[in-house]
Amino acid sequence: MSILVIAEHDNAQLKDATLNALQAAVELKSATGGEIQLLVAGHQCQAAAAQATAIPCVDKVLVADCEPLAQQLPENLAPLLAELCQQQNTSHLLATATTSGKNLLPRTAALLDVAQVSDIVEVVSADTFVRPIYAGNALATVQSQDGIKVITVRGSAFSAVDAEGGEAPQQPLGSVADSNRSRFISEEVSQSDRPELTSARIIISGGRGMQSGDNFPMLEQVADKLGAAVGASRAAVDSGFVPNDMQVGQTGKIVAPDLYIAVGISGAIQHLAGMKDSKVIVAINKDEEAPIFQVADYGLVADLFEAVPELDQQLA
Amino acid sequence: MKIMVTVKRVVDANIKVRVNADNTDVELANLKMAMNPFDEIAVEEAIRLKERGDADEVVAVSVGSDACQEVLRTALALGADRALLVKTEQQLEPLAVAKTLKAVADNEQPDLIILGKQSIDGDNNQTGQMLAALTDRPQGTFASELKIDGDEARVTREVDGGLQQVGLKLPAIVTTDLRLNEPRYASLPNIMKAKRKPLDTTTPEQLGIDTQPRLTTLKVTTPPEREAGVKVADVAELVSKLKLEAGVI
């Protein structure tokens, strides 16, 4: 029996979310006893594989390194995953509930003819999991009857496992064929020196109240003083203030930092779904009726264009 | 080119649902229902492709109870040419929905299938990818831009790091993200016209689909509610609370 976890990486660097998914695997291991395998699938991905090897809870690192897997296109990777699961008696197949895991895993589940349990926030037992539904307004406890449990893991609900100190053996896998159905054309990856939204300890997010993308540097200044990431509400992204990768919410990124500062965000259901598990929530909004105040630990009714510069000054 | 677009009837996106008294599901009785917002975007994109001359037929498909005829009529009013309801009273899981849609696609042979990336009730985000696997088609999930270039669909995908562009050989599957387009509203004349457009009905049994559930919902509970905290008078008080009381900065 094995628990197979898909590493999220860009060939050079393992993504932090992998460590949260591994925590779910550790909890499953204590229920099933199977070994934890971490699959690094990519091209020229030795650097990511080396980082995978160093994770103490990993029993074995599987490395699939070939050109058709360079961008981990699901058309090429899903058949490999399905085959691996069938060959080695995999009990659980796990991926992060990130855009890459969400893209890849349902395709694999269908190839295996099994259901998928999406976005779990708790492992109850080897076959029972808790997952949010209806934008997190309800939690469903679901039991899977399938032989292989295919699961995506909400990173913010699981702590990260240690990343250093292990020496798991690596097992190379054969190369896969290109499906010739899809091709990677290009990628525009946002560059930032700030922490990633999903792993940041502090996040400051702006909403429609920011009025323009030109006003976001105001938040960035505060973020840099706090070592924070900068996020946005759907309204701010839809209005074109900032790019999509900054969106926090039901269909954007789900975050649970120690401190979430919502600036000019009204608090729509779909936004709350993405941040309401934050430890401390601060809301700055000039509308004292804004629903965001119903979830905020500290609410400041003020004009953000006065309050944010003042906050910036006081943090100096 | 023929486009198949899928629509689901869900609770209105602005309603905060509550868990029912016996903790078996959420309470949906008497709530306003509507087309899943991501499916509205899917319908809009299909119609725009037709208006641009890339497509010549748009078929809307829904899987669910008789009430789903409403959302199919909406799709027809928006510009779909005809509709198909796969009627079932059972709440199908994404895998069963994908199998049902595969059977429909086998009959219809669409060049492009556009689905919402997720429905806002189950929040599963699975059906499009599963359908792609079952039909052995390439998939462009979380699309924020879609262009047809000969036998290729060029899809810009919203991914965690930014944007990714992929090329998919047709026939292909695309799932929509929020920024793909802004759906139009149906005009009154089009709503009237939609009543005369063809809406066929079939069932999973007629399509030969095994819809046996694989998951059992043991219970549905309300997550711990967050209590509203305090209002602070000014920025100075906020900073002091964050430092001394919450200890987070």
Coordinates of C-alpha atoms in Angstrom, one line a residue:
Chain A
M1 CA 0.0 0.0 0.0
S2 CA 1.2 3.5 -0.8
I3 CA 0.1 7.0 -0.4
L4 CA 1.1 8.9 -3.6
V5 CA 1.5 12.7 -3.3
I6 CA 2.1 14.8 -6.4
A7 CA 4.8 17.4 -5.8
E8 CA 4.0 20.9 -7.0
H9 CA 7.1 22.5 -8.5
D10 CA 8.5 24.4 -11.5
N11 CA 11.3 21.9 -12.1
A12 CA 13.7 24.2 -10.2
Q13 CA 11.9 24.7 -6.9
L14 CA 9.4 22.7 -4.9
K15 CA 6.4 24.8 -4.0
D16 CA 5.5 25.2 -0.3
A17 CA 2.0 23.8 -0.8
T18 CA 3.5 20.4 -1.3
L19 CA 4.5 20.4 2.4
N20 CA 0.9 21.0 3.4
A21 CA -0.4 18.2 1.3
L22 CA 2.2 15.9 2.8
Q23 CA 0.8 16.7 6.3
A24 CA -2.5 15.1 5.1
A25 CA -0.5 12.2 3.8
V26 CA 1.2 11.8 7.2
E27 CA -2.2 11.7 8.9
L28 CA -3.3 9.0 6.4
K29 CA -0.2 7.0 6.9
S30 CA -1.0 6.7 10.6
A31 CA -4.4 5.3 9.6
T32 CA -3.2 3.0 6.8
G33 CA 0.4 2.3 7.4
G34 CA 1.3 2.6 3.8
E35 CA 4.5 4.3 2.6
I36 CA 4.5 8.0 1.5
Q37 CA 5.7 8.4 -2.1
L38 CA 6.3 11.9 -3.5
L39 CA 6.2 12.1 -7.3
V40 CA 8.3 14.8 -9.0
A41 CA 7.2 14.8 -12.6
G42 CA 8.8 17.3 -14.9
H43 CA 11.7 17.9 -17.2
Q44 CA 15.2 18.6 -15.9
C45 CA 13.6 18.6 -12.5
Q46 CA 16.6 17.3 -10.5
A47 CA 16.7 20.4 -8.3
A48 CA 13.1 19.9 -7.3
A49 CA 13.7 16.2 -6.8
A50 CA 16.6 16.9 -4.5
Q51 CA 14.4 19.1 -2.4
A52 CA 11.8 16.3 -2.3
T53 CA 14.4 13.8 -1.1
A54 CA 15.2 16.0 1.9
I55 CA 11.7 16.0 3.3
P56 CA 11.9 13.7 6.3
C57 CA 8.3 12.3 6.2
V58 CA 8.7 11.1 2.6
D59 CA 9.6 7.4 2.2
K60 CA 10.4 7.4 -1.4
V61 CA 10.7 10.0 -4.2
L62 CA 9.5 8.9 -7.7
V63 CA 11.1 11.0 -10.4
A64 CA 9.5 11.2 -13.9
D65 CA 11.9 13.3 -15.9
C66 CA 11.2 13.7 -19.6
E67 CA 10.3 16.4 -22.1
P68 CA 6.6 15.8 -22.4
L69 CA 6.3 16.4 -18.7
A70 CA 8.1 19.8 -18.8
Q71 CA 4.9 21.8 -18.1
Q72 CA 3.1 18.9 -16.5
L73 CA 0.3 19.1 -19.1
P74 CA -2.5 16.9 -17.7
E75 CA -2.9 15.1 -21.1
N76 CA 0.6 13.7 -20.6
L77 CA 0.8 13.3 -16.9
A78 CA -2.7 11.9 -15.9
P79 CA -2.2 8.6 -17.8
L80 CA 1.2 8.1 -16.0
L81 CA -0.5 8.8 -12.6
A82 CA -3.3 6.4 -13.4
E83 CA -0.9 3.7 -14.4
L84 CA 1.3 4.2 -11.3
C85 CA -1.8 3.9 -9.0
Q86 CA -2.9 0.7 -10.6
Q87 CA 0.6 -0.8 -10.7
Q88 CA 1.6 -0.3 -7.1
N89 CA -1.6 -0.7 -5.2
T90 CA -1.9 2.9 -4.2
S91 CA -4.5 3.6 -1.6
H92 CA -4.5 7.4 -1.8
L93 CA -3.5 9.8 -4.5
L94 CA -3.1 13.3 -3.2
A95 CA -2.4 16.7 -4.7
T96 CA -2.5 20.3 -3.6
A97 CA -5.8 22.1 -4.2
T98 CA -4.0 24.6 -6.3
T99 CA -4.7 25.4 -9.9
S100 CA -2.2 22.7 -11.0
G101 CA -3.7 20.0 -8.7
K102 CA -7.2 21.0 -9.6
N103 CA -6.3 20.7 -13.3
L104 CA -4.6 17.4 -13.1
L105 CA -6.3 15.3 -10.5
P106 CA -9.9 15.0 -11.7
R107 CA -8.6 13.9 -15.1
T108 CA -6.6 11.2 -13.3
A109 CA -9.6 10.2 -11.1
A110 CA -11.8 9.7 -14.2
L111 CA -9.1 7.5 -15.9
L112 CA -9.2 5.4 -12.7
D113 CA -13.0 5.4 -12.7
V114 CA -13.1 6.8 -9.1
A115 CA -14.6 9.8 -7.5
Q116 CA -12.5 12.7 -6.3
V117 CA -12.8 14.4 -2.9
S118 CA -11.9 18.0 -3.5
D119 CA -10.3 20.5 -1.2
I120 CA -10.3 18.5 2.0
V121 CA -9.7 20.4 5.3
E122 CA -9.6 17.4 7.6
V123 CA -8.7 13.7 7.5
V124 CA -11.2 11.9 9.7
S125 CA -10.0 8.4 8.8
A126 CA -8.5 6.5 5.9
D127 CA -11.7 6.9 3.9
T128 CA -13.5 9.8 5.5
F129 CA -12.7 13.5 4.9
V130 CA -14.2 16.9 5.6
R131 CA -14.6 19.4 2.8
P132 CA -16.2 22.8 2.5
I133 CA -19.2 23.2 0.2
Y134 CA -21.3 26.3 -0.7
A135 CA -18.4 28.7 -0.4
G136 CA -17.5 27.3 3.0
N137 CA -20.9 28.0 4.5
A138 CA -21.2 24.3 5.2
L139 CA -18.8 21.4 5.9
A140 CA -19.5 18.0 4.4
T141 CA -18.1 14.9 6.0
V142 CA -17.8 12.4 3.1
Q143 CA -16.8 8.8 3.0
S144 CA -15.3 7.3 -0.2
Q145 CA -16.2 3.8 -1.3
D146 CA -13.6 3.7 -4.0
G147 CA -10.5 1.5 -3.9
I148 CA -8.3 4.4 -4.6
K149 CA -9.0 7.7 -2.8
V150 CA -8.2 10.6 -5.0
I151 CA -8.0 13.8 -3.0
T152 CA -7.0 17.4 -3.3
V153 CA -5.8 19.1 -0.1
R154 CA -6.5 22.6 1.0
G155 CA -3.1 23.8 2.0
S156 CA -4.3 26.4 4.5
A157 CA -6.0 23.7 6.6
F158 CA -2.9 21.6 7.1
S159 CA 0.4 22.7 8.7
A160 CA 3.5 22.3 6.6
V161 CA 5.7 19.2 7.3
D162 CA 9.5 19.8 7.9
A163 CA 11.3 20.3 4.6
E164 CA 14.9 19.4 5.7
G165 CA 16.8 16.5 7.2
G166 CA 15.5 13.5 5.3
E167 CA 17.2 11.2 2.8
A168 CA 14.5 9.4 0.9
P169 CA 15.6 7.2 -1.9
Q170 CA 14.8 8.2 -5.5
Q171 CA 13.3 5.9 -8.0
P172 CA 13.4 7.0 -11.6
L173 CA 10.4 6.3 -13.8
G174 CA 10.3 5.7 -17.5
S175 CA 9.5 8.5 -19.9
V176 CA 5.9 9.1 -21.1
A177 CA 4.7 9.8 -24.6
D178 CA 3.4 13.2 -25.7
S179 CA -0.3 13.1 -26.3
N180 CA 0.1 15.5 -29.3
R181 CA -3.3 16.9 -28.3
S182 CA -2.1 19.9 -26.3
R183 CA 0.9 22.1 -26.3
F184 CA 2.4 24.7 -24.0
I185 CA 2.6 28.1 -25.7
S186 CA 3.7 30.6 -23.1
E187 CA 3.5 31.6 -19.5
E188 CA 3.4 35.0 -17.8
V189 CA 4.4 34.5 -14.2
S190 CA 4.1 37.4 -11.9
Q191 CA 7.4 38.3 -10.3
S192 CA 7.4 39.5 -6.8
D193 CA 9.9 39.6 -3.9
R194 CA 7.1 39.4 -1.4
P195 CA 6.0 36.1 0.1
E196 CA 3.5 33.9 -1.8
L197 CA -0.1 34.5 -0.9
T198 CA -0.9 31.0 0.2
S199 CA 2.1 30.7 2.6
A200 CA 2.4 34.3 3.8
R201 CA 2.1 35.0 7.6
I202 CA 0.5 38.4 6.9
I203 CA -1.6 39.5 4.0
I204 CA -2.9 42.9 3.1
S205 CA -5.7 42.9 0.4
G206 CA -7.4 45.6 -1.5
G207 CA -10.9 45.7 -2.9
R208 CA -13.1 47.9 -5.1
G209 CA -12.5 50.7 -2.6
M210 CA -9.0 51.0 -3.8
Q211 CA -10.5 52.7 -6.9
S212 CA -7.5 52.0 -9.2
G213 CA -4.5 49.7 -9.6
D214 CA -2.4 52.9 -9.2
N215 CA -3.3 52.9 -5.5
F216 CA -2.1 49.4 -4.8
P217 CA 1.5 50.6 -4.2
M218 CA 0.1 52.1 -1.0
L219 CA -0.7 48.6 0.2
E220 CA 2.7 47.3 -1.1
Q221 CA 4.5 49.8 1.1
V222 CA 2.7 48.5 4.2
A223 CA 3.2 44.9 3.0
D224 CA 7.0 45.5 2.8
K225 CA 7.1 46.8 6.3
L226 CA 5.2 43.8 7.6
G227 CA 6.8 41.2 5.4
A228 CA 3.4 40.6 4.0
A229 CA 1.9 39.4 0.7
V230 CA -0.6 41.6 -1.2
G231 CA -3.9 40.2 -2.2
A232 CA -7.1 41.5 -3.8
S233 CA -10.8 40.8 -3.9
R234 CA -12.6 39.6 -7.0
A235 CA -14.0 43.1 -7.5
A236 CA -10.5 44.5 -7.7
V237 CA -9.4 41.9 -10.2
D238 CA -12.5 42.1 -12.3
S239 CA -12.1 45.8 -12.5
G240 CA -8.6 45.3 -13.8
F241 CA -6.8 46.9 -10.9
V242 CA -4.5 44.0 -10.4
P243 CA -3.8 40.6 -12.0
N244 CA -5.8 37.4 -11.4
D245 CA -3.1 35.7 -9.4
M246 CA -3.8 38.1 -6.5
Q247 CA -7.4 37.1 -6.0
V248 CA -8.4 35.7 -2.7
G249 CA -11.8 34.0 -2.5
Q250 CA -14.0 31.0 -3.2
T251 CA -12.6 30.6 -6.7
G252 CA -9.3 32.3 -6.2
K253 CA -6.7 31.5 -3.5
I254 CA -7.8 30.2 -0.1
V255 CA -5.6 31.7 2.6
A256 CA -5.4 31.5 6.4
P257 CA -2.6 33.8 7.5
D258 CA -2.0 34.9 11.1
L259 CA -3.1 38.4 10.1
Y260 CA -5.4 39.4 7.2
I261 CA -5.9 43.1 6.6
A262 CA -8.9 43.8 4.3
V263 CA -8.7 47.3 2.8
G264 CA -11.7 48.7 1.0
I265 CA -13.3 45.2 0.7
S266 CA -17.0 44.9 1.4
G267 CA -16.9 41.2 2.3
A268 CA -18.9 39.3 -0.3
I269 CA -19.7 35.6 0.5
Q270 CA -17.2 34.5 -2.1
H271 CA -14.4 36.6 -0.6
L272 CA -15.1 35.5 2.9
A273 CA -14.8 31.9 1.7
G274 CA -11.2 32.6 0.9
M275 CA -10.0 34.2 4.1
K276 CA -12.3 33.7 7.0
D277 CA -10.0 31.1 8.6
S278 CA -7.3 33.7 9.1
K279 CA -6.3 34.0 12.8
V280 CA -6.8 37.7 13.0
I281 CA -8.8 39.8 10.6
V282 CA -8.6 43.6 10.3
A283 CA -11.1 45.5 8.1
I284 CA -10.6 49.1 7.0
N285 CA -13.7 50.4 5.3
K286 CA -15.5 53.7 5.2
D287 CA -18.9 51.9 5.1
E288 CA -19.6 50.8 8.6
E289 CA -22.4 48.5 7.4
A290 CA -20.0 46.5 5.2
P291 CA -20.3 42.7 5.9
I292 CA -16.6 42.4 6.3
F293 CA -17.0 43.9 9.8
Q294 CA -19.0 40.9 10.9
V295 CA -15.9 38.7 10.6
A296 CA -13.3 41.2 11.5
D297 CA -11.5 41.1 14.9
Y298 CA -10.6 44.7 14.6
G299 CA -12.7 47.0 12.4
L300 CA -11.7 50.6 11.5
V301 CA -14.4 52.7 9.9
A302 CA -12.3 55.2 8.0
D303 CA -11.4 56.5 4.6
L304 CA -8.7 54.1 3.4
F305 CA -6.8 56.8 1.6
E306 CA -6.2 58.4 5.0
A307 CA -5.9 55.3 7.1
V308 CA -3.4 53.3 5.0
P309 CA -0.8 56.1 4.8
E310 CA -1.2 56.6 8.5
L311 CA -0.8 52.9 9.1
D312 CA 2.3 53.0 7.0
Q313 CA 3.7 55.8 9.1
Q314 CA 3.0 54.2 12.4
L315 CA 4.7 51.0 11.4
A316 CA 7.9 52.9 10.5
Chain B
M1 CA -18.1 24.1 -35.7
K2 CA -20.5 22.8 -33.1
I3 CA -20.3 23.8 -29.5
M4 CA -21.8 22.0 -26.5
V5 CA -22.2 24.1 -23.4
T6 CA -23.2 22.8 -20.0
V7 CA -25.5 24.5 -17.5
K8 CA -26.3 23.7 -13.9
R9 CA -29.1 25.0 -11.8
V10 CA -27.7 26.1 -8.4
V11 CA -28.7 28.3 -5.5
D12 CA -28.3 32.0 -6.3
A13 CA -24.7 33.1 -5.7
N14 CA -25.7 35.9 -3.3
I15 CA -27.6 33.7 -0.9
K16 CA -25.8 32.4 2.2
V17 CA -27.2 28.9 2.7
R18 CA -27.8 27.2 6.0
V19 CA -27.3 23.7 7.1
N20 CA -30.6 21.8 7.7
A21 CA -31.9 20.7 11.1
D22 CA -30.9 17.1 10.8
N23 CA -27.4 17.9 9.5
T24 CA -27.8 15.9 6.3
D25 CA -27.6 18.7 3.7
V26 CA -28.1 22.4 3.3
E27 CA -31.6 23.9 3.3
L28 CA -32.6 24.8 -0.2
A29 CA -36.4 24.9 0.0
N30 CA -37.8 28.2 -1.2
L31 CA -34.4 29.7 -2.1
K32 CA -33.9 31.5 -5.3
M33 CA -32.2 29.3 -7.9
A34 CA -30.2 30.4 -10.9
M35 CA -27.8 29.3 -13.5
N36 CA -24.4 28.6 -12.1
P37 CA -22.4 31.8 -12.7
F38 CA -19.5 30.0 -14.4
D39 CA -21.9 28.4 -16.7
E40 CA -23.4 31.8 -17.7
I41 CA -19.8 32.7 -18.7
A42 CA -19.6 29.4 -20.7
V43 CA -22.9 30.1 -22.5
E44 CA -21.8 33.7 -23.3
E45 CA -18.5 32.4 -24.7
A46 CA -20.2 29.9 -26.9
I47 CA -22.6 32.5 -28.3
R48 CA -19.7 34.9 -28.9
L49 CA -17.9 32.2 -30.9
K50 CA -21.0 31.8 -32.9
E51 CA -21.4 35.5 -33.5
R52 CA -17.8 35.7 -34.5
G53 CA -18.4 33.0 -37.1
D54 CA -16.2 30.4 -35.4
A55 CA -19.2 28.2 -34.6
D56 CA -22.5 27.5 -36.3
E57 CA -24.4 25.6 -33.6
V58 CA -24.6 25.9 -29.8
V59 CA -26.3 23.1 -27.9
A60 CA -26.9 23.6 -24.2
V61 CA -27.1 20.6 -21.9
S62 CA -28.1 20.2 -18.3
V63 CA -28.2 17.2 -16.0
G64 CA -30.8 17.3 -13.2
S65 CA -34.5 17.5 -12.3
D66 CA -37.3 18.9 -14.4
A67 CA -36.6 22.3 -12.9
C68 CA -33.4 22.5 -14.9
Q69 CA -35.6 23.4 -17.9
E70 CA -35.5 26.9 -16.5
V71 CA -31.8 27.3 -16.9
L72 CA -31.9 25.6 -20.3
R73 CA -34.6 28.1 -21.4
T74 CA -32.3 30.9 -20.1
A75 CA -29.4 29.5 -22.2
L76 CA -31.8 29.4 -25.2
A77 CA -32.8 33.0 -24.5
L78 CA -29.2 34.0 -24.4
G79 CA -28.6 32.5 -27.9
A80 CA -28.2 28.7 -27.7
D81 CA -29.9 27.0 -30.6
R82 CA -31.3 24.0 -28.8
A83 CA -31.2 22.3 -25.5
L84 CA -31.1 18.9 -23.9
L85 CA -32.1 17.9 -20.4
V86 CA -30.8 14.7 -19.0
K87 CA -33.4 14.2 -16.4
T88 CA -32.7 12.6 -13.0
E89 CA -33.9 13.2 -9.5
Q90 CA -30.7 11.8 -8.1
Q91 CA -28.0 14.3 -7.1
L92 CA -25.2 13.1 -9.3
E93 CA -21.5 13.2 -8.4
P94 CA -19.1 14.9 -10.8
L95 CA -17.9 11.5 -12.2
A96 CA -21.5 10.5 -13.0
V97 CA -22.2 13.9 -14.6
A98 CA -19.0 13.6 -16.6
K99 CA -20.1 10.1 -17.8
T100 CA -23.5 11.4 -18.7
L101 CA -22.0 14.3 -20.6
K102 CA -19.7 11.9 -22.4
A103 CA -22.6 9.9 -23.6
V104 CA -24.3 13.1 -24.9
A105 CA -21.0 14.2 -26.5
D106 CA -20.8 10.8 -28.2
N107 CA -24.2 11.5 -29.8
E108 CA -23.6 15.1 -30.6
Q109 CA -20.0 15.1 -31.6
P110 CA -19.3 18.7 -30.7
D111 CA -15.9 20.2 -31.7
L112 CA -15.7 22.2 -28.5
I113 CA -17.3 21.6 -25.1
I114 CA -17.4 24.6 -22.7
L115 CA -18.2 24.1 -19.0
G116 CA -18.0 26.3 -15.9
K117 CA -14.9 25.6 -14.0
Q118 CA -16.9 24.7 -10.9
S119 CA -20.4 25.0 -9.6
I120 CA -20.9 27.2 -6.6
D121 CA -22.8 24.6 -4.6
G122 CA -20.5 21.6 -4.5
D123 CA -17.4 23.6 -5.3
N124 CA -15.8 20.4 -6.7
N125 CA -14.1 21.8 -9.8
Q126 CA -14.0 18.3 -11.4
T127 CA -16.5 17.7 -14.2
G128 CA -14.7 19.4 -17.1
Q129 CA -11.4 17.6 -16.4
M130 CA -13.2 14.3 -15.9
L131 CA -15.1 14.7 -19.2
A132 CA -11.8 15.5 -20.9
A133 CA -10.4 12.2 -19.6
L134 CA -13.4 10.2 -20.6
T135 CA -13.6 11.6 -24.1
D136 CA -9.8 11.6 -24.4
R137 CA -9.8 15.2 -25.4
P138 CA -7.3 17.9 -24.3
Q139 CA -8.4 20.4 -21.6
G140 CA -8.0 24.1 -21.1
T141 CA -9.2 24.7 -17.6
F142 CA -9.8 28.1 -15.9
A143 CA -9.9 30.0 -19.2
S144 CA -9.7 33.8 -19.3
E145 CA -9.3 33.9 -23.1
L146 CA -10.3 31.6 -25.9
K147 CA -9.4 31.8 -29.5
I148 CA -10.0 29.4 -32.3
D149 CA -7.2 29.1 -34.9
G150 CA -7.9 26.5 -37.5
D151 CA -8.0 23.1 -35.7
E152 CA -6.6 24.5 -32.5
A153 CA -8.2 26.2 -29.6
R154 CA -5.8 28.7 -27.9
V155 CA -6.6 29.1 -24.3
T156 CA -5.2 31.5 -21.8
R157 CA -5.5 29.9 -18.3
E158 CA -5.6 31.6 -15.0
V159 CA -3.0 29.7 -12.9
D160 CA -1.7 30.4 -9.4
G161 CA 1.5 32.1 -10.6
G162 CA -0.2 34.2 -13.3
L163 CA -1.3 33.2 -16.8
Q164 CA -0.5 30.2 -19.0
Q165 CA -1.3 29.8 -22.7
V166 CA -1.9 26.4 -24.2
G167 CA -2.9 25.2 -27.6
L168 CA -5.5 22.4 -27.7
K169 CA -6.2 20.3 -30.8
L170 CA -9.9 20.2 -31.5
P171 CA -12.1 18.5 -30.4
A172 CA -11.3 20.0 -27.0
I173 CA -12.8 20.9 -23.6
V174 CA -12.6 24.3 -22.0
T175 CA -13.7 25.4 -18.5
T176 CA -14.4 29.0 -17.8
D177 CA -12.9 31.3 -15.2
L178 CA -14.4 34.7 -14.2
R179 CA -12.5 36.9 -16.5
L180 CA -13.4 35.1 -19.8
N181 CA -16.2 37.5 -20.5
E182 CA -19.1 39.4 -19.0
P183 CA -22.3 37.5 -19.7
R184 CA -25.2 39.5 -21.3
Y185 CA -28.7 39.6 -20.1
A186 CA -31.5 38.0 -22.1
S187 CA -33.8 40.4 -23.8
L188 CA -37.5 40.0 -23.5
P189 CA -38.0 39.2 -27.2
N190 CA -35.3 36.6 -27.0
I191 CA -36.9 35.1 -23.8
M192 CA -40.2 34.8 -25.8
K193 CA -38.4 33.3 -28.8
A194 CA -36.6 30.8 -26.5
K195 CA -39.9 29.2 -25.7
R196 CA -40.2 27.9 -29.2
K197 CA -36.6 26.6 -29.5
P198 CA -36.3 22.8 -29.2
L199 CA -35.7 21.4 -25.7
D200 CA -35.3 17.6 -25.7
T201 CA -35.2 15.3 -22.7
T202 CA -33.5 12.0 -22.1
T203 CA -32.4 10.1 -18.9
P204 CA -29.1 8.6 -17.7
E205 CA -30.8 5.2 -18.0
Q206 CA -31.6 5.8 -21.7
L207 CA -28.0 6.9 -22.2
G208 CA -26.9 3.7 -20.4
I209 CA -25.0 5.5 -17.6
D210 CA -24.2 3.9 -14.2
T211 CA -24.8 6.8 -11.8
Q212 CA -24.2 4.8 -8.6
P213 CA -22.7 7.2 -6.0
R214 CA -19.1 6.6 -4.9
L215 CA -19.2 8.9 -1.9
T216 CA -21.5 8.9 1.1
T217 CA -22.2 12.2 2.9
L218 CA -22.1 11.2 6.5
K219 CA -23.1 14.7 7.8
V220 CA -23.2 18.3 6.9
T221 CA -22.3 20.8 9.6
T222 CA -22.0 24.6 10.1
P223 CA -18.5 25.8 10.3
P224 CA -17.6 27.6 13.5
E225 CA -19.0 31.1 13.1
R226 CA -16.6 34.0 13.5
E227 CA -17.7 36.5 16.1
A228 CA -17.5 40.2 15.1
G229 CA -14.7 41.8 17.1
V230 CA -14.3 45.4 18.2
K231 CA -14.3 48.6 16.3
V232 CA -11.1 50.7 16.9
A233 CA -11.2 54.4 17.0
D234 CA -8.2 55.2 14.9
V235 CA -5.0 53.8 13.3
A236 CA -3.0 54.2 16.5
E237 CA -5.4 52.0 18.4
L238 CA -5.4 49.4 15.7
V239 CA -1.6 49.2 15.6
S240 CA -1.5 49.0 19.4
K241 CA -4.1 46.2 19.5
L242 CA -2.3 44.2 16.8
K243 CA 1.0 44.5 18.7
L244 CA -0.1 44.1 22.3
E245 CA -3.4 42.2 22.2
A246 CA -3.2 40.0 19.1
G247 CA 0.6 39.9 19.0
V248 CA 0.6 39.5 15.2
I249 CA 2.9 42.3 14.2

